[in-house]
Tab-separated table of C-alpha atoms (C1' of nucleotides) in Angstrom:
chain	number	residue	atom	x	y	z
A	1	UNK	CA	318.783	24.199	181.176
A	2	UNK	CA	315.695	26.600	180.103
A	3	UNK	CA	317.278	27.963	176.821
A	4	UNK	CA	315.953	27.813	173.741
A	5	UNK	CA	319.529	25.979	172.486
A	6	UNK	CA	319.948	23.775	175.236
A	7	UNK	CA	316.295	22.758	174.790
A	8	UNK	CA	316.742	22.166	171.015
A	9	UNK	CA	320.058	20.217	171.619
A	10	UNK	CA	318.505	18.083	174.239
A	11	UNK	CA	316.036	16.591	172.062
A	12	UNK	CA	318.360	15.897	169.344
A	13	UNK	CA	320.662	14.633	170.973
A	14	UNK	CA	318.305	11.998	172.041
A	15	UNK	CA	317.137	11.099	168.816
A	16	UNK	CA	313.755	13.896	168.469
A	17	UNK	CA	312.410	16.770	166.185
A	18	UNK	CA	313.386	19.797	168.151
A	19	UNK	CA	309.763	21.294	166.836
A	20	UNK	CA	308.180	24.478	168.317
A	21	UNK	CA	306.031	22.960	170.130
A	22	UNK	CA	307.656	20.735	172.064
A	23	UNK	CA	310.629	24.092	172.648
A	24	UNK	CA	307.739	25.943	174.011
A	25	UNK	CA	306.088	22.959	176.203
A	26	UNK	CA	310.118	22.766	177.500
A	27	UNK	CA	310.680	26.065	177.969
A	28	UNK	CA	307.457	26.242	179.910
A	29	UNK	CA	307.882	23.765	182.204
A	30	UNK	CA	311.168	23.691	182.817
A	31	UNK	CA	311.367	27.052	184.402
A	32	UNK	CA	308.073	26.246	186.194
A	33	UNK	CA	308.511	26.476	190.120
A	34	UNK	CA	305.144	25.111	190.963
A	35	UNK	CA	304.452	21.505	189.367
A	36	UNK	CA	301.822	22.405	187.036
A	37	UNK	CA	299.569	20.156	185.819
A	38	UNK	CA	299.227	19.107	182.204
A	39	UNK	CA	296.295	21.656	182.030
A	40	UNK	CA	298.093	24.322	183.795
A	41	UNK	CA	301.344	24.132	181.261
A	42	UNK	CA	298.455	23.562	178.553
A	43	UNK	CA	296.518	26.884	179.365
A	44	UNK	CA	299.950	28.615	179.103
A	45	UNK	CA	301.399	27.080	176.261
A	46	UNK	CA	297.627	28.562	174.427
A	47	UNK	CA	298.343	31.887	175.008
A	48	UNK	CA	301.455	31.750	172.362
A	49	UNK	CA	300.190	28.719	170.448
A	50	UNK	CA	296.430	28.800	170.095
A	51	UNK	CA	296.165	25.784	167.603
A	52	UNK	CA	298.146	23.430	170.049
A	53	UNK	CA	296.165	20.613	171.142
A	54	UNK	CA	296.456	18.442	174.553
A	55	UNK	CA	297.816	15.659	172.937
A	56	UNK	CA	300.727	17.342	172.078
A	57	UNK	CA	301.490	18.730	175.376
A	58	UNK	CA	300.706	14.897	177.031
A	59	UNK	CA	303.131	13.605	174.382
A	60	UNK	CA	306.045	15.705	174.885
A	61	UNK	CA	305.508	15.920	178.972
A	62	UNK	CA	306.447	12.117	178.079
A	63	UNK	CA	308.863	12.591	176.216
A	64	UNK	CA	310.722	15.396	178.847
A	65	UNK	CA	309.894	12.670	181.281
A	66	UNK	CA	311.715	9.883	179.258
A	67	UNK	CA	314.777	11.552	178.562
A	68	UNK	CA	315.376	13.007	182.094
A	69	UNK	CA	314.558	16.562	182.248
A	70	UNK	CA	311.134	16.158	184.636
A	71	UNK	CA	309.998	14.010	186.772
A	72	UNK	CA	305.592	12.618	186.869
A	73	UNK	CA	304.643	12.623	189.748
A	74	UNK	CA	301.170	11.081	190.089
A	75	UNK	CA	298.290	11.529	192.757
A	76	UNK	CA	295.207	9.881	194.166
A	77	UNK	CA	293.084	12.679	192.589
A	78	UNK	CA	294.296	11.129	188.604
A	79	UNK	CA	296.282	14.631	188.109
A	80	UNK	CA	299.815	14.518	187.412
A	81	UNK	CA	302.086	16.987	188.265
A	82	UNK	CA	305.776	17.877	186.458
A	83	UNK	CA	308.439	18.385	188.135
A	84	UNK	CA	311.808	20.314	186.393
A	85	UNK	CA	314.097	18.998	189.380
A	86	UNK	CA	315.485	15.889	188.864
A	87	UNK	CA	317.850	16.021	191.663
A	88	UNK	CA	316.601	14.029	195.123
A	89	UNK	CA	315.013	17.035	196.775
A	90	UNK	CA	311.393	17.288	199.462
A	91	UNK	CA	308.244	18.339	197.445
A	92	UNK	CA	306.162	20.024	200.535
A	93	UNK	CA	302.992	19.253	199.015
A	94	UNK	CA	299.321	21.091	200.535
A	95	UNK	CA	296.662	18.081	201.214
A	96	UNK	CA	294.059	20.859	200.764
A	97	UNK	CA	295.049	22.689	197.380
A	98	UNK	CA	297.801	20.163	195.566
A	99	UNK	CA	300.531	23.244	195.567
A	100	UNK	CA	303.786	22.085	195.826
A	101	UNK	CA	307.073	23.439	197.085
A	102	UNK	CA	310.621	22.156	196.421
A	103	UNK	CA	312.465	21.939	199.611
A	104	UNK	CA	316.795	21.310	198.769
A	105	UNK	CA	317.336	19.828	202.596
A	106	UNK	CA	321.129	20.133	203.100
A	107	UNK	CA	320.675	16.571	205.020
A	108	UNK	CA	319.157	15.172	202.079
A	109	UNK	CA	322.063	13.908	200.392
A	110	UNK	CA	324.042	12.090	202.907
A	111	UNK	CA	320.719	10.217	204.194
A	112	UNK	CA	320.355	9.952	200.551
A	113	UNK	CA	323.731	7.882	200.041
A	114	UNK	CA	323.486	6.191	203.711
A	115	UNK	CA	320.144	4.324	202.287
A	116	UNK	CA	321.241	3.604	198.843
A	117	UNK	CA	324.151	1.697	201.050
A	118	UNK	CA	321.862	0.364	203.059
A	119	UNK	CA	319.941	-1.030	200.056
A	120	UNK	CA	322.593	-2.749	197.896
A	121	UNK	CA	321.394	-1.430	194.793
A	122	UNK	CA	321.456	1.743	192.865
A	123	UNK	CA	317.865	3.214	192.194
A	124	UNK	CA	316.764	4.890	189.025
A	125	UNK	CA	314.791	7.685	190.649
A	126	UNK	CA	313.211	8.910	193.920
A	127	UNK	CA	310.059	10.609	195.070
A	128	UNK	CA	310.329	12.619	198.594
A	129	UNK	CA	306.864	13.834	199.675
A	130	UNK	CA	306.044	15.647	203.138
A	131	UNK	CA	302.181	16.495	203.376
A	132	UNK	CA	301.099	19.536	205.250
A	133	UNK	CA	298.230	22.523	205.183
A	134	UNK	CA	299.831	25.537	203.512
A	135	UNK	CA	299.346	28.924	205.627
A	136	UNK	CA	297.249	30.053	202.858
A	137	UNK	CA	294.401	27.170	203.178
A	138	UNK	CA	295.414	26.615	206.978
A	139	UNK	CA	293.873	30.643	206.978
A	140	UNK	CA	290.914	29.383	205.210
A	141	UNK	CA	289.651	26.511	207.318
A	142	UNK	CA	289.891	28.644	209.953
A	143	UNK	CA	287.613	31.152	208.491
A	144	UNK	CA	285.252	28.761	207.298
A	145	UNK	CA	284.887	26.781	211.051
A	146	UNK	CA	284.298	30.423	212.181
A	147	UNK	CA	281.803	31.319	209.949
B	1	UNK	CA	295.312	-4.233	214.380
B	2	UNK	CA	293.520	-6.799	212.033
B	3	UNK	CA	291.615	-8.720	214.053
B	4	UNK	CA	287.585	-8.114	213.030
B	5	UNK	CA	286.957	-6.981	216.786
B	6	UNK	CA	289.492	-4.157	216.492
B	7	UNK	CA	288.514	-3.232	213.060
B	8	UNK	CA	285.053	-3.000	214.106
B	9	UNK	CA	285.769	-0.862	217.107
B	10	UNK	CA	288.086	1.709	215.037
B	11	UNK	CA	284.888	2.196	212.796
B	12	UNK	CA	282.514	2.484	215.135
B	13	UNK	CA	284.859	4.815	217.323
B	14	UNK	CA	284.859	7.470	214.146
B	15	UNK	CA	281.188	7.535	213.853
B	16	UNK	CA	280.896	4.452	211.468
B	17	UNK	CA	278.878	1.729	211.261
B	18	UNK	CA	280.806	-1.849	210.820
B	19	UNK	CA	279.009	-3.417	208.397
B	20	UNK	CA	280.289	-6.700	206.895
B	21	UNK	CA	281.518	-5.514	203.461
B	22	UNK	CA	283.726	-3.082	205.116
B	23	UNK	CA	285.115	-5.394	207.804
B	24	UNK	CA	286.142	-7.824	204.561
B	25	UNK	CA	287.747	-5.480	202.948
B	26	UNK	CA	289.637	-3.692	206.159
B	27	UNK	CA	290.606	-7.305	206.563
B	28	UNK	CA	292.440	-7.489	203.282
B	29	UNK	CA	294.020	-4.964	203.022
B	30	UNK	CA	295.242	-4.115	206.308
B	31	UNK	CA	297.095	-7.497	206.414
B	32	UNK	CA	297.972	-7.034	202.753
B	33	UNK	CA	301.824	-7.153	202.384
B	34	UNK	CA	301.902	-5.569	198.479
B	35	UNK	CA	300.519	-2.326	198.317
B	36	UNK	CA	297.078	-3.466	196.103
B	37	UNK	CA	295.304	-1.999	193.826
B	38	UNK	CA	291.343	-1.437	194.554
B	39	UNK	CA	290.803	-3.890	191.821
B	40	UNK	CA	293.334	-6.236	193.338
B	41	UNK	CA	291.346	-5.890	196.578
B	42	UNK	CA	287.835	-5.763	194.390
B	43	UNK	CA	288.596	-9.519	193.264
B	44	UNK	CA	289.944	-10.597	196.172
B	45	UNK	CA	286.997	-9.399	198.303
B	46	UNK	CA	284.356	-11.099	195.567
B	47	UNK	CA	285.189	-14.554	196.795
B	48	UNK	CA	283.875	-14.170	200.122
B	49	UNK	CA	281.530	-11.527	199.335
B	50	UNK	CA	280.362	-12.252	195.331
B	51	UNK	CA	277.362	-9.482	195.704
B	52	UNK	CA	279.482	-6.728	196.396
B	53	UNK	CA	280.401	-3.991	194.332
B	54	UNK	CA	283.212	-2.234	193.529
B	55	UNK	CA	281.575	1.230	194.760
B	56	UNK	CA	281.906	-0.123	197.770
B	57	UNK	CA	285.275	-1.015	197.887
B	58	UNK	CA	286.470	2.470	196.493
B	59	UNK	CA	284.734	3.795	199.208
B	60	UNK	CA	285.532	1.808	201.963
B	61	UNK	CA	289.459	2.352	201.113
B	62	UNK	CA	288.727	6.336	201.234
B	63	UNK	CA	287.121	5.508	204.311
B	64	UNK	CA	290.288	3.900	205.970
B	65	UNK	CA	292.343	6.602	204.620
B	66	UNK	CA	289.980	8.693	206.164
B	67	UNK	CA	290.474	7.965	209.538
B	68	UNK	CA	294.284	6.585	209.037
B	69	UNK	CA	294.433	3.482	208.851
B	70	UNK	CA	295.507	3.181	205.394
B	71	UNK	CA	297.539	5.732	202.960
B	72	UNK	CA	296.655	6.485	198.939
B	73	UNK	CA	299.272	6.054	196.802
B	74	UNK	CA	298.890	7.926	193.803
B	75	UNK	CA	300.563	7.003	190.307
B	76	UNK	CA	300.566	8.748	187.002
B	77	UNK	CA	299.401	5.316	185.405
B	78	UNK	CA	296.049	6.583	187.566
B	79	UNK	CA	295.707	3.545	189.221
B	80	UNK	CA	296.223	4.063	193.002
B	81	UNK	CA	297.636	1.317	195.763
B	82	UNK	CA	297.153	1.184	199.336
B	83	UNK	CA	299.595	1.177	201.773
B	84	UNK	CA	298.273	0.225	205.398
B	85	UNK	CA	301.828	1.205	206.902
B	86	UNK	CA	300.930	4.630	207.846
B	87	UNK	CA	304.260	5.167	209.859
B	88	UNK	CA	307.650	6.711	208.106
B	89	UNK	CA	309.146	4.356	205.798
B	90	UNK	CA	310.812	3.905	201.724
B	91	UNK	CA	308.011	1.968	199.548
B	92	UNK	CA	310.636	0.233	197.181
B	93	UNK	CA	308.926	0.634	193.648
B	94	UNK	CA	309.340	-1.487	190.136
B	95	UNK	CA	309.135	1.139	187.470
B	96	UNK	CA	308.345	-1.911	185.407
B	97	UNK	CA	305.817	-3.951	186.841
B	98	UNK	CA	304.726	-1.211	189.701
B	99	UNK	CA	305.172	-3.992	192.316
B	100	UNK	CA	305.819	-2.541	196.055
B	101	UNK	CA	307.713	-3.443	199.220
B	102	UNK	CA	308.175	-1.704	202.158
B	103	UNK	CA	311.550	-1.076	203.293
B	104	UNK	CA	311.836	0.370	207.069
B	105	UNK	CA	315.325	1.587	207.397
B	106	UNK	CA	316.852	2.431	210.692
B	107	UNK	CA	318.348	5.477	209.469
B	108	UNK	CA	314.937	7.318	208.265
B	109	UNK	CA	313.787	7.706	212.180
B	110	UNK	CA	316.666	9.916	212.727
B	111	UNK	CA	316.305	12.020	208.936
B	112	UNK	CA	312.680	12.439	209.696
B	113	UNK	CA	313.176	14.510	212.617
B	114	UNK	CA	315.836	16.307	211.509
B	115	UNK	CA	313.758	17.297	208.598
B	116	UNK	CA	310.715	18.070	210.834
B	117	UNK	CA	313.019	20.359	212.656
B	118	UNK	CA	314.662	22.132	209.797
B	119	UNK	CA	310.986	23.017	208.101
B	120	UNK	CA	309.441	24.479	211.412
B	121	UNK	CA	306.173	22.781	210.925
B	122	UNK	CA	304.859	19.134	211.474
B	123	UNK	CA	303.678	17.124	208.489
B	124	UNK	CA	300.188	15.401	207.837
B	125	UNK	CA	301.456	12.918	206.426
B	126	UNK	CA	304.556	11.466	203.597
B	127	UNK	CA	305.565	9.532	201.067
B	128	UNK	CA	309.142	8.245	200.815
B	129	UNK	CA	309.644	6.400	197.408
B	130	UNK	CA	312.433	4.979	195.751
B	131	UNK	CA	311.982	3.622	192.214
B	132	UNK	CA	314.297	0.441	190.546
B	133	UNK	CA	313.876	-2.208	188.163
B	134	UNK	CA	313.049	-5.319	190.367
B	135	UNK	CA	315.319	-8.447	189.934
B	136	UNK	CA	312.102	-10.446	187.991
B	137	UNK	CA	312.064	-7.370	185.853
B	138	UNK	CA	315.392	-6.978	184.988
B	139	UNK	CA	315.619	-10.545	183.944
B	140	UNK	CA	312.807	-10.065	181.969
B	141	UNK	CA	313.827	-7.265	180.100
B	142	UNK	CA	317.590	-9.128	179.777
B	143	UNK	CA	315.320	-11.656	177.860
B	144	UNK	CA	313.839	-9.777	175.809
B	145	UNK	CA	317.081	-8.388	174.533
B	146	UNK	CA	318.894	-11.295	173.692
B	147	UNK	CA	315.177	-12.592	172.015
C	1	DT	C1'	261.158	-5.483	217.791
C	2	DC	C1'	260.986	-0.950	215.662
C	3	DT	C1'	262.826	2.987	213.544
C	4	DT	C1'	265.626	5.356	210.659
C	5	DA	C1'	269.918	7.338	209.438
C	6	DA	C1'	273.543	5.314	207.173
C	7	DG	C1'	275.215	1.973	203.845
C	8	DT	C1'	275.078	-0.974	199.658
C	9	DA	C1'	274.497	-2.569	194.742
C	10	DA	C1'	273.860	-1.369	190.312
C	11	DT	C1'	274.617	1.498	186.882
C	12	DA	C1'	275.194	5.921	184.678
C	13	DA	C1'	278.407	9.696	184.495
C	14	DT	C1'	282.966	11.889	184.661
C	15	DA	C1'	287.434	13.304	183.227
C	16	DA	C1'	292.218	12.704	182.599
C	17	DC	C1'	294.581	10.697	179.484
C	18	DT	C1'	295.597	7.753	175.158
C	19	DC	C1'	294.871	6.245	170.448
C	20	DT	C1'	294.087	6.910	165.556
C	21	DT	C1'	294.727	9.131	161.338
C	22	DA	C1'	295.133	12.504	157.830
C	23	DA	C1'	297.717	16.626	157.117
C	24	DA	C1'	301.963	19.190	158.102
C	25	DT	C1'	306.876	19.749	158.771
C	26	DA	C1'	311.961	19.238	160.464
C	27	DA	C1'	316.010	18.404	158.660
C	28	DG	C1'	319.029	15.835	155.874
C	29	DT	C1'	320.079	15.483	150.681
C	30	DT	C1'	320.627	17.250	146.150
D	1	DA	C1'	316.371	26.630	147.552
D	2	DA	C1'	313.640	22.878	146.442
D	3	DC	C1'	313.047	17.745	147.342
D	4	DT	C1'	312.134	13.766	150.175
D	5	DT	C1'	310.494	11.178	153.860
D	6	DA	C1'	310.164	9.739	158.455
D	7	DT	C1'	308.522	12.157	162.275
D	8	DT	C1'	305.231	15.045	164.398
D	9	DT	C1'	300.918	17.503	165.029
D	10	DA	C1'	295.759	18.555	165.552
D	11	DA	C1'	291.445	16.866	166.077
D	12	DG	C1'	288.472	14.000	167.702
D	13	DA	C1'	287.130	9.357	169.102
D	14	DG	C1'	288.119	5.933	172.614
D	15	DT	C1'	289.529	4.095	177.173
D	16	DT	C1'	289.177	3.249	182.006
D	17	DA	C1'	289.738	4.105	186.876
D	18	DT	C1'	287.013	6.362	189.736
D	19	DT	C1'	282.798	9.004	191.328
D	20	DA	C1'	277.846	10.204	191.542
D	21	DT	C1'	273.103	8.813	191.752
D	22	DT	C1'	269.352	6.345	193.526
D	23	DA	C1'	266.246	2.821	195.076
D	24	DC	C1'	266.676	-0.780	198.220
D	25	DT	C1'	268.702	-2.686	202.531
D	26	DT	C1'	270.531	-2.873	207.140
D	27	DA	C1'	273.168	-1.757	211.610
D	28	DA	C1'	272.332	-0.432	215.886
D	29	DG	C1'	270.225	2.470	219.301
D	30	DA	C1'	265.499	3.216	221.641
DNA sequence: TCTTAAGTAATAATAACTCTTAAATAAGTT
DNA sequence: AACTTATTTAAGAGTTATTATTACTTAAGA
């Protein structure tokens, strides 16, 4: 799902310019494990594309969003976040410092079905979020209450 | 849990004062059945209370997050709703019109803890959201088609 | 009632994101 | 390989929900 081809095929497919940008925007954050923000995949996308503006990266984060490859997933702070995995899957998400983690829970899918019987209709998409302190910031607050 | 005497005592017990504009808008918005927006809230509030402002009602709702009474629901429109069911359940979501309901499945009770126990740590907090066109939508957009 | 720390209203500021537009280009056609 | 044109990009202006600031007001304990 993260090659070049199968980026460029994608688009067309769909009806889009398969143009470097938008390959390098893919490639970027489709093999992302973190849900980077638009800044985050922007700042990396520079580094190989200096002249590339925001714009461009906000357009074709929509346009990766509208034809299925990542999911927005939108907080209280106004940041969005991208995620590659389509798939109904946990995002273990740090209140503290926004990182997220996917979590593939093997009883996901069968509560997964039991509720979409449950509901009597079939959705188009699903967001799974636990909230937590990650061990990293956890560590912190403690050292900061100490201090 | 929305009577004015028990709102004023869960301020009060935090270290807040109860002052009228935030008893008004607790009011609201705990009893609120939709998941509003501040601004929903905002012009709801301005009937009985046509000085305040809408600083006040942003931070009133952080406030009742604060201390749990209420949940943030982030979006990537930017535009946040608040959700004063703060126990596990699926907010049913209109990717069209962003209309919510709550849905409180028997089934989650059993998932949670079986997730809780598979990750080896105990959440903050989560968000369980499941995203469909709702039947006004769909008719609308059915509509528009054959227009 | 008095005192004052906490809260409010009004408004300016912020920042993520979107819109606009002129210049550039992907990709089909010759 | 050059031609054509609808699509896309870069740059910067614009938008808007939310946050910060500040002078005035008030809840609530002494």
């Amino acid at each position: 799902m993260e090659s070049k081809e199968r980026i460029m095929e994608e688009f067309r497919r769909k009806g889009f310019r398969a143009t470097p940008q938008r390959i390098v925007i893919a490639q970027i954050v489709l093999k992302s494990k973190d849900h980077p923000t638009a800044e985050q995949i922007y700042q990396a996308v520079k580094k190989k594309y200096p002249t590339l503006s925001p714009a461009t990266v906000y357009q074709t984060l929509h346009l990766l969003t509208e034809i299925g490859l990542l999911q927005e997933l939108g907080f209280s702070d106004r940041v969005s976040r991208y995620d590659p995995n389509a798939s109904p899957h946990i995002n273990i998400i740090c209140r503290n410092c926004g990182k997220i983690q996917d979590y593939q829970a093997e009883s996901i899918k069968g509560l997964w079905s039991q509720i979409i019987m449950e509901l009597g209709f079939k959705p188009i998409g699903q967001r799974l979020d636990i909230y937590r302190h990650c061990d990293q910031c956890q560590a912190n607050m403690h050292n900061n209450q100490v201090l």
